[in-house]
Amino acid sequence: MKNFSIVRNWKIFFAITIIGLIIGYGSMIFRGFNLGIDFTGGSIMDLKFEKAVQVAQVREVLGKHNLGGAIIQLESNDSAATSSQGVLIRTPVIADNDRTTVMQDMEKSLGKFEIRRVENVGATIGGELIQQAAIAIFLSWVLMVLYITIRFQLNFALAAIIALIIDVSVTLSWFSLLQLEIDSTFVAALLTVVGYSVNGTIVIFDRIRENLKVHRRTETVTDMIDNSIKSTLTRTIYTTITTLFAIVAIFLFGGETIHNFSFAMLVGCCSGAYTSILLAGTIWLFLQHKKAGE
């Protein structure tokens, strides 16, 4: 790695990125996304059991009917309660016959219950809220451009935003390719990925800015960028690995309800490290050449 030039081998990394983005965008166009009930609406079952039940018990029954991803809430005044007689279950829209079968199985497995409410509901995140989320992401990017431009220069800001767009696209691509369910937690994961990714890129850009002032004339700008990336490589790798430890733990043991959230974080974290180390510096160099008319 010591003698390997990241910048001079830009064609390899750009080719990998472009191929991945083409596959991802193709999937998004032709396969679309598996939108969760937060976006598409679903069915609500409000039940009161004779005996207190746990979320895991309810989910086990629902899993037998391919409803393991349902949102299950215990109705209790104690936020730390692990069991309750009252249970609110939110699932994708299911037919009346299927709902009857589920309830019969639930009564057989968990005991008798009272049906307090059964109805179909609309999406909790409508088109207006999706639009507001998109505006929020766009405004965050605008503020990032302003901040990085003031602290560094415009080309650094543009390179960082291009890297962020790649990270967001990669995360969306995986969810489209694997048809994983997208719900409200995915939006939170996407915003977290944006913040994490730009942080790694800023560290490298800060070192490039410092080295720009002192690099020797015998050292090319390409070598300077390579040296800047390598001097921050240990810090970037250690930060990524320690973050992945936490994310993988959540992914494996956090439960089904946050499984897709942790997977989005996992993909975004890896993509953020990739773009920060292998793409961002080269993108900035190309923007500098374009500015100079080379």
mmCIF file of C-alpha atoms in Angstrom:
data_model
loop_
_atom_site.group_PDB
_atom_site.id
_atom_site.type_symbol
_atom_site.label_atom_id
_atom_site.label_comp_id
_atom_site.label_asym_id
_atom_site.label_seq_id
_atom_site.Cartn_x
_atom_site.Cartn_y
_atom_site.Cartn_z
ATOM 1 C CA MET A 1 0.000 0.000 0.000
ATOM 2 C CA LYS A 2 2.940 2.301 0.640
ATOM 3 C CA ASN A 3 3.883 2.582 -3.048
ATOM 4 C CA PHE A 4 0.340 2.208 -4.387
ATOM 5 C CA SER A 5 -1.112 5.398 -5.857
ATOM 6 C CA ILE A 6 -4.808 5.854 -5.270
ATOM 7 C CA VAL A 7 -5.048 8.876 -7.540
ATOM 8 C CA ARG A 8 -3.067 7.393 -10.455
ATOM 9 C CA ASN A 9 -5.293 4.315 -10.375
ATOM 10 C CA TRP A 10 -8.457 6.393 -10.463
ATOM 11 C CA LYS A 11 -9.764 4.540 -13.535
ATOM 12 C CA ILE A 12 -10.123 1.324 -11.520
ATOM 13 C CA PHE A 13 -12.122 2.945 -8.725
ATOM 14 C CA PHE A 14 -14.214 5.076 -11.054
ATOM 15 C CA ALA A 15 -15.039 2.032 -13.197
ATOM 16 C CA ILE A 16 -16.139 0.030 -10.142
ATOM 17 C CA THR A 17 -18.255 2.957 -8.966
ATOM 18 C CA ILE A 18 -19.876 3.602 -12.348
ATOM 19 C CA ILE A 19 -20.698 -0.083 -12.881
ATOM 20 C CA GLY A 20 -22.214 -0.286 -9.406
ATOM 21 C CA LEU A 21 -24.274 2.870 -9.948
ATOM 22 C CA ILE A 22 -25.535 1.668 -13.339
ATOM 23 C CA ILE A 23 -26.698 -1.610 -11.783
ATOM 24 C CA GLY A 24 -28.251 0.255 -8.857
ATOM 25 C CA TYR A 25 -30.058 2.879 -10.914
ATOM 26 C CA GLY A 26 -31.227 0.159 -13.304
ATOM 27 C CA SER A 27 -32.749 -1.712 -10.380
ATOM 28 C CA MET A 28 -34.366 1.455 -9.016
ATOM 29 C CA ILE A 29 -35.913 2.199 -12.420
ATOM 30 C CA PHE A 30 -37.105 -1.285 -13.357
ATOM 31 C CA ARG A 31 -37.677 -2.956 -9.955
ATOM 32 C CA GLY A 32 -38.442 0.047 -7.818
ATOM 33 C CA PHE A 33 -38.572 -0.132 -4.022
ATOM 34 C CA ASN A 34 -40.365 -2.259 -1.478
ATOM 35 C CA LEU A 35 -42.145 0.498 0.414
ATOM 36 C CA GLY A 36 -43.214 -0.350 3.946
ATOM 37 C CA ILE A 37 -46.540 0.314 5.563
ATOM 38 C CA ASP A 38 -45.339 3.734 6.733
ATOM 39 C CA PHE A 39 -45.528 4.750 3.076
ATOM 40 C CA THR A 40 -48.275 2.499 1.693
ATOM 41 C CA GLY A 41 -50.670 2.106 4.609
ATOM 42 C CA GLY A 42 -51.864 -1.189 6.065
ATOM 43 C CA SER A 43 -54.107 -2.928 8.569
ATOM 44 C CA ILE A 44 -54.394 -2.288 12.316
ATOM 45 C CA MET A 45 -55.420 -4.881 14.906
ATOM 46 C CA ASP A 46 -55.930 -3.578 18.438
ATOM 47 C CA LEU A 47 -56.212 -6.558 20.772
ATOM 48 C CA LYS A 48 -56.533 -7.069 24.534
ATOM 49 C CA PHE A 49 -55.383 -10.473 25.790
ATOM 50 C CA GLU A 50 -56.566 -12.123 28.983
ATOM 51 C CA LYS A 51 -52.925 -12.655 29.952
ATOM 52 C CA ALA A 52 -49.988 -10.335 29.301
ATOM 53 C CA VAL A 53 -47.978 -11.218 26.167
ATOM 54 C CA GLN A 54 -44.568 -10.213 24.877
ATOM 55 C CA VAL A 55 -43.692 -8.691 21.513
ATOM 56 C CA ALA A 56 -41.554 -11.707 20.608
ATOM 57 C CA GLN A 57 -44.496 -14.053 21.213
ATOM 58 C CA VAL A 58 -46.803 -12.042 18.973
ATOM 59 C CA ARG A 59 -44.159 -11.727 16.272
ATOM 60 C CA GLU A 60 -43.545 -15.482 16.321
ATOM 61 C CA VAL A 61 -47.205 -16.122 15.507
ATOM 62 C CA LEU A 62 -47.269 -13.428 12.819
ATOM 63 C CA GLY A 63 -44.079 -14.848 11.294
ATOM 64 C CA LYS A 64 -45.924 -18.061 10.483
ATOM 65 C CA HIS A 65 -48.132 -16.001 8.183
ATOM 66 C CA ASN A 66 -45.288 -14.002 6.548
ATOM 67 C CA LEU A 67 -46.063 -10.977 8.732
ATOM 68 C CA GLY A 68 -42.890 -11.036 10.814
ATOM 69 C CA GLY A 69 -42.066 -7.460 9.797
ATOM 70 C CA ALA A 70 -45.244 -6.058 11.330
ATOM 71 C CA ILE A 71 -45.049 -3.129 13.756
ATOM 72 C CA ILE A 72 -46.039 -4.359 17.242
ATOM 73 C CA GLN A 73 -46.627 -1.951 20.125
ATOM 74 C CA LEU A 74 -47.425 -2.838 23.718
ATOM 75 C CA GLU A 75 -50.090 -0.652 25.317
ATOM 76 C CA SER A 76 -48.706 0.178 28.742
ATOM 77 C CA ASN A 77 -48.080 3.256 30.884
ATOM 78 C CA ASP A 78 -44.637 1.846 31.684
ATOM 79 C CA SER A 79 -42.269 2.585 28.783
ATOM 80 C CA ALA A 80 -39.927 -0.157 30.014
ATOM 81 C CA ALA A 81 -42.643 -2.837 30.063
ATOM 82 C CA THR A 82 -41.742 -6.074 28.268
ATOM 83 C CA SER A 83 -45.267 -7.510 28.297
ATOM 84 C CA SER A 84 -48.813 -6.214 28.276
ATOM 85 C CA GLN A 85 -52.402 -7.316 27.791
ATOM 86 C CA GLY A 86 -53.010 -4.597 25.221
ATOM 87 C CA VAL A 87 -51.233 -5.006 21.877
ATOM 88 C CA LEU A 88 -51.441 -2.830 18.763
ATOM 89 C CA ILE A 89 -50.401 -4.629 15.575
ATOM 90 C CA ARG A 90 -49.802 -2.849 12.278
ATOM 91 C CA THR A 91 -49.363 -5.006 9.158
ATOM 92 C CA PRO A 92 -49.560 -4.581 5.399
ATOM 93 C CA VAL A 93 -53.117 -4.746 4.087
ATOM 94 C CA ILE A 94 -54.393 -8.318 4.463
ATOM 95 C CA ALA A 95 -57.629 -9.928 3.321
ATOM 96 C CA ASP A 96 -60.400 -10.596 5.835
ATOM 97 C CA ASN A 97 -59.981 -14.382 5.500
ATOM 98 C CA ASP A 98 -56.237 -14.133 6.143
ATOM 99 C CA ARG A 99 -56.815 -11.850 9.126
ATOM 100 C CA THR A 100 -59.284 -14.351 10.592
ATOM 101 C CA THR A 101 -56.739 -17.147 10.194
ATOM 102 C CA VAL A 102 -54.066 -15.053 11.931
ATOM 103 C CA MET A 103 -56.357 -14.274 14.844
ATOM 104 C CA GLN A 104 -57.363 -17.898 15.254
ATOM 105 C CA ASP A 105 -53.723 -18.924 15.352
ATOM 106 C CA MET A 106 -52.976 -16.134 17.822
ATOM 107 C CA GLU A 107 -55.772 -17.248 20.134
ATOM 108 C CA LYS A 108 -54.545 -20.833 19.952
ATOM 109 C CA SER A 109 -50.944 -19.843 20.768
ATOM 110 C CA LEU A 110 -51.372 -16.907 23.170
ATOM 111 C CA GLY A 111 -54.795 -17.329 24.705
ATOM 112 C CA LYS A 112 -58.143 -15.589 24.376
ATOM 113 C CA PHE A 113 -58.329 -11.897 23.565
ATOM 114 C CA GLU A 114 -60.819 -9.107 22.946
ATOM 115 C CA ILE A 115 -60.847 -7.355 19.579
ATOM 116 C CA ARG A 116 -61.004 -3.634 20.288
ATOM 117 C CA ARG A 117 -60.372 -2.367 16.764
ATOM 118 C CA VAL A 118 -59.685 -3.793 13.325
ATOM 119 C CA GLU A 119 -59.388 -1.460 10.339
ATOM 120 C CA ASN A 120 -57.374 -0.508 7.304
ATOM 121 C CA VAL A 121 -55.391 2.740 7.594
ATOM 122 C CA GLY A 122 -53.608 5.087 5.240
ATOM 123 C CA ALA A 123 -49.898 5.787 5.027
ATOM 124 C CA THR A 124 -48.410 7.653 7.989
ATOM 125 C CA ILE A 125 -45.825 9.246 5.719
ATOM 126 C CA GLY A 126 -47.637 10.890 2.847
ATOM 127 C CA GLY A 127 -46.311 12.549 -0.266
ATOM 128 C CA GLU A 128 -46.051 15.892 1.508
ATOM 129 C CA LEU A 129 -43.815 14.508 4.246
ATOM 130 C CA ILE A 130 -41.636 12.710 1.687
ATOM 131 C CA GLN A 131 -41.252 16.015 -0.128
ATOM 132 C CA GLN A 132 -40.318 17.739 3.125
ATOM 133 C CA ALA A 133 -37.700 15.063 3.835
ATOM 134 C CA ALA A 134 -36.201 15.578 0.366
ATOM 135 C CA ILE A 135 -36.111 19.342 0.947
ATOM 136 C CA ALA A 136 -34.404 18.795 4.315
ATOM 137 C CA ILE A 137 -31.702 16.640 2.705
ATOM 138 C CA PHE A 138 -31.233 19.207 -0.079
ATOM 139 C CA LEU A 139 -30.917 22.060 2.417
ATOM 140 C CA SER A 140 -28.387 20.071 4.439
ATOM 141 C CA TRP A 141 -26.305 19.679 1.291
ATOM 142 C CA VAL A 142 -26.553 23.410 0.553
ATOM 143 C CA LEU A 143 -25.381 24.219 4.082
ATOM 144 C CA MET A 144 -22.530 21.724 3.709
ATOM 145 C CA VAL A 145 -21.470 23.419 0.477
ATOM 146 C CA LEU A 146 -21.481 26.822 2.193
ATOM 147 C CA TYR A 147 -19.554 25.571 5.223
ATOM 148 C CA ILE A 148 -16.920 23.657 3.240
ATOM 149 C CA THR A 149 -16.555 26.526 0.768
ATOM 150 C CA ILE A 150 -15.924 28.974 3.605
ATOM 151 C CA ARG A 151 -13.526 26.634 5.399
ATOM 152 C CA PHE A 152 -11.795 25.267 2.287
ATOM 153 C CA GLN A 153 -12.908 26.223 -1.216
ATOM 154 C CA LEU A 154 -15.815 25.547 -3.579
ATOM 155 C CA ASN A 155 -14.167 22.573 -5.321
ATOM 156 C CA PHE A 156 -13.743 20.790 -2.004
ATOM 157 C CA ALA A 157 -17.463 21.325 -1.320
ATOM 158 C CA LEU A 158 -18.517 20.051 -4.745
ATOM 159 C CA ALA A 159 -16.309 16.968 -4.392
ATOM 160 C CA ALA A 160 -17.826 16.222 -0.971
ATOM 161 C CA ILE A 161 -21.381 16.529 -2.311
ATOM 162 C CA ILE A 162 -20.597 14.229 -5.264
ATOM 163 C CA ALA A 163 -19.237 11.662 -2.789
ATOM 164 C CA LEU A 164 -22.413 12.021 -0.683
ATOM 165 C CA ILE A 165 -24.640 11.498 -3.714
ATOM 166 C CA ILE A 166 -22.738 8.281 -4.462
ATOM 167 C CA ASP A 167 -23.187 7.062 -0.862
ATOM 168 C CA VAL A 168 -26.920 7.751 -0.889
ATOM 169 C CA SER A 169 -27.253 6.101 -4.309
ATOM 170 C CA VAL A 170 -25.378 2.990 -3.164
ATOM 171 C CA THR A 171 -27.613 2.618 -0.105
ATOM 172 C CA LEU A 172 -30.765 3.046 -2.193
ATOM 173 C CA SER A 173 -29.394 0.577 -4.756
ATOM 174 C CA TRP A 174 -28.926 -2.197 -2.199
ATOM 175 C CA PHE A 175 -32.453 -1.769 -0.891
ATOM 176 C CA SER A 176 -33.827 -1.884 -4.430
ATOM 177 C CA LEU A 177 -31.720 -4.887 -5.480
ATOM 178 C CA LEU A 178 -32.601 -6.909 -2.364
ATOM 179 C CA GLN A 179 -36.159 -5.527 -2.212
ATOM 180 C CA LEU A 180 -35.744 -4.731 1.463
ATOM 181 C CA GLU A 181 -38.594 -2.853 3.055
ATOM 182 C CA ILE A 182 -38.206 0.916 3.240
ATOM 183 C CA ASP A 183 -39.898 2.542 6.221
ATOM 184 C CA SER A 184 -39.488 5.645 8.360
ATOM 185 C CA THR A 185 -36.359 4.240 10.047
ATOM 186 C CA PHE A 186 -34.677 4.042 6.642
ATOM 187 C CA VAL A 187 -35.019 7.809 6.245
ATOM 188 C CA ALA A 188 -33.292 8.282 9.611
ATOM 189 C CA ALA A 189 -30.511 5.890 8.556
ATOM 190 C CA LEU A 190 -30.021 7.769 5.287
ATOM 191 C CA LEU A 191 -29.598 11.101 7.085
ATOM 192 C CA THR A 192 -27.118 9.484 9.489
ATOM 193 C CA VAL A 193 -25.126 8.093 6.566
ATOM 194 C CA VAL A 194 -24.899 11.582 5.045
ATOM 195 C CA GLY A 195 -23.442 12.993 8.265
ATOM 196 C CA TYR A 196 -21.006 10.116 8.764
ATOM 197 C CA SER A 197 -19.770 10.159 5.173
ATOM 198 C CA VAL A 198 -19.051 13.865 5.001
ATOM 199 C CA ASN A 199 -17.147 13.671 8.287
ATOM 200 C CA GLY A 200 -14.635 11.174 6.838
ATOM 201 C CA THR A 201 -14.260 13.227 3.675
ATOM 202 C CA ILE A 202 -13.635 16.443 5.625
ATOM 203 C CA VAL A 203 -10.753 14.813 7.553
ATOM 204 C CA ILE A 204 -8.956 13.954 4.298
ATOM 205 C CA PHE A 205 -9.705 17.350 2.730
ATOM 206 C CA ASP A 206 -8.324 19.081 5.815
ATOM 207 C CA ARG A 207 -5.027 17.221 5.400
ATOM 208 C CA ILE A 208 -4.936 18.036 1.669
ATOM 209 C CA ARG A 209 -5.457 21.724 2.458
ATOM 210 C CA GLU A 210 -2.607 21.690 4.978
ATOM 211 C CA ASN A 211 -0.246 19.905 2.605
ATOM 212 C CA LEU A 212 -1.123 22.261 -0.245
ATOM 213 C CA LYS A 213 0.582 25.054 1.666
ATOM 214 C CA VAL A 214 3.826 23.201 2.354
ATOM 215 C CA HIS A 215 4.271 20.524 -0.310
ATOM 216 C CA ARG A 216 7.601 20.627 -2.141
ATOM 217 C CA ARG A 217 7.829 21.686 -5.752
ATOM 218 C CA THR A 218 9.425 18.340 -6.518
ATOM 219 C CA GLU A 219 6.264 16.660 -5.225
ATOM 220 C CA THR A 220 3.397 16.604 -7.686
ATOM 221 C CA VAL A 221 -0.153 17.416 -6.614
ATOM 222 C CA THR A 222 -1.016 13.783 -7.291
ATOM 223 C CA ASP A 223 1.644 12.589 -4.862
ATOM 224 C CA MET A 224 0.539 15.185 -2.345
ATOM 225 C CA ILE A 225 -3.055 13.897 -2.440
ATOM 226 C CA ASP A 226 -1.865 10.296 -2.123
ATOM 227 C CA ASN A 227 0.297 11.199 0.876
ATOM 228 C CA SER A 228 -2.583 13.121 2.457
ATOM 229 C CA ILE A 229 -4.938 10.156 2.107
ATOM 230 C CA LYS A 230 -2.357 7.702 3.441
ATOM 231 C CA SER A 231 -1.505 9.908 6.417
ATOM 232 C CA THR A 232 -5.177 9.818 7.507
ATOM 233 C CA LEU A 233 -5.775 6.220 6.438
ATOM 234 C CA THR A 234 -5.177 4.661 9.850
ATOM 235 C CA ARG A 235 -7.573 7.075 11.513
ATOM 236 C CA THR A 236 -10.240 6.488 8.833
ATOM 237 C CA ILE A 237 -9.944 2.704 8.999
ATOM 238 C CA TYR A 238 -10.013 2.594 12.799
ATOM 239 C CA THR A 239 -13.041 4.877 12.916
ATOM 240 C CA THR A 240 -14.854 2.795 10.309
ATOM 241 C CA ILE A 241 -14.075 -0.520 12.019
ATOM 242 C CA THR A 242 -15.177 0.655 15.477
ATOM 243 C CA THR A 243 -18.386 2.066 13.980
ATOM 244 C CA LEU A 244 -19.003 -1.214 12.159
ATOM 245 C CA PHE A 245 -18.645 -3.136 15.425
ATOM 246 C CA ALA A 246 -21.643 -1.276 16.831
ATOM 247 C CA ILE A 247 -23.670 -1.474 13.616
ATOM 248 C CA VAL A 248 -23.052 -5.206 13.141
ATOM 249 C CA ALA A 249 -24.058 -5.840 16.764
ATOM 250 C CA ILE A 250 -27.314 -3.957 16.184
ATOM 251 C CA PHE A 251 -27.831 -5.801 12.880
ATOM 252 C CA LEU A 252 -27.361 -9.228 14.482
ATOM 253 C CA PHE A 253 -29.012 -8.712 17.850
ATOM 254 C CA GLY A 254 -31.189 -5.623 17.534
ATOM 255 C CA GLY A 255 -34.301 -7.445 16.434
ATOM 256 C CA GLU A 256 -36.303 -7.562 13.244
ATOM 257 C CA THR A 257 -37.920 -4.152 13.654
ATOM 258 C CA ILE A 258 -34.605 -2.291 13.209
ATOM 259 C CA HIS A 259 -32.971 -4.865 10.915
ATOM 260 C CA ASN A 260 -33.346 -2.738 7.781
ATOM 261 C CA PHE A 261 -32.233 0.403 9.639
ATOM 262 C CA SER A 262 -28.989 -1.273 10.712
ATOM 263 C CA PHE A 263 -28.441 -2.725 7.233
ATOM 264 C CA ALA A 264 -28.773 0.745 5.695
ATOM 265 C CA MET A 265 -26.239 2.017 8.225
ATOM 266 C CA LEU A 266 -23.924 -0.890 7.411
ATOM 267 C CA VAL A 267 -24.009 -0.223 3.670
ATOM 268 C CA GLY A 268 -23.731 3.544 4.121
ATOM 269 C CA CYS A 269 -20.789 3.267 6.508
ATOM 270 C CA CYS A 270 -18.818 1.042 4.119
ATOM 271 C CA SER A 271 -19.706 3.232 1.138
ATOM 272 C CA GLY A 272 -18.711 6.369 3.059
ATOM 273 C CA ALA A 273 -15.265 4.931 3.803
ATOM 274 C CA TYR A 274 -14.877 3.887 0.152
ATOM 275 C CA THR A 275 -15.772 7.287 -1.296
ATOM 276 C CA SER A 276 -13.751 9.216 1.283
ATOM 277 C CA ILE A 277 -10.565 7.213 0.731
ATOM 278 C CA LEU A 278 -10.698 6.255 -2.937
ATOM 279 C CA LEU A 279 -12.836 8.853 -4.713
ATOM 280 C CA ALA A 280 -13.139 12.222 -2.960
ATOM 281 C CA GLY A 281 -9.506 13.347 -3.377
ATOM 282 C CA THR A 282 -9.433 12.394 -7.059
ATOM 283 C CA ILE A 283 -12.751 14.143 -7.714
ATOM 284 C CA TRP A 284 -11.346 17.307 -6.141
ATOM 285 C CA LEU A 285 -8.230 17.061 -8.340
ATOM 286 C CA PHE A 286 -10.355 16.746 -11.486
ATOM 287 C CA LEU A 287 -12.390 19.789 -10.463
ATOM 288 C CA GLN A 288 -9.166 21.724 -9.901
ATOM 289 C CA HIS A 289 -7.916 20.780 -13.372
ATOM 290 C CA LYS A 290 -11.208 21.829 -14.894
ATOM 291 C CA LYS A 291 -11.024 25.148 -13.070
ATOM 292 C CA ALA A 292 -7.503 25.675 -14.390
ATOM 293 C CA GLY A 293 -8.626 24.778 -17.905
ATOM 294 C CA GLU A 294 -6.390 21.694 -18.144
#
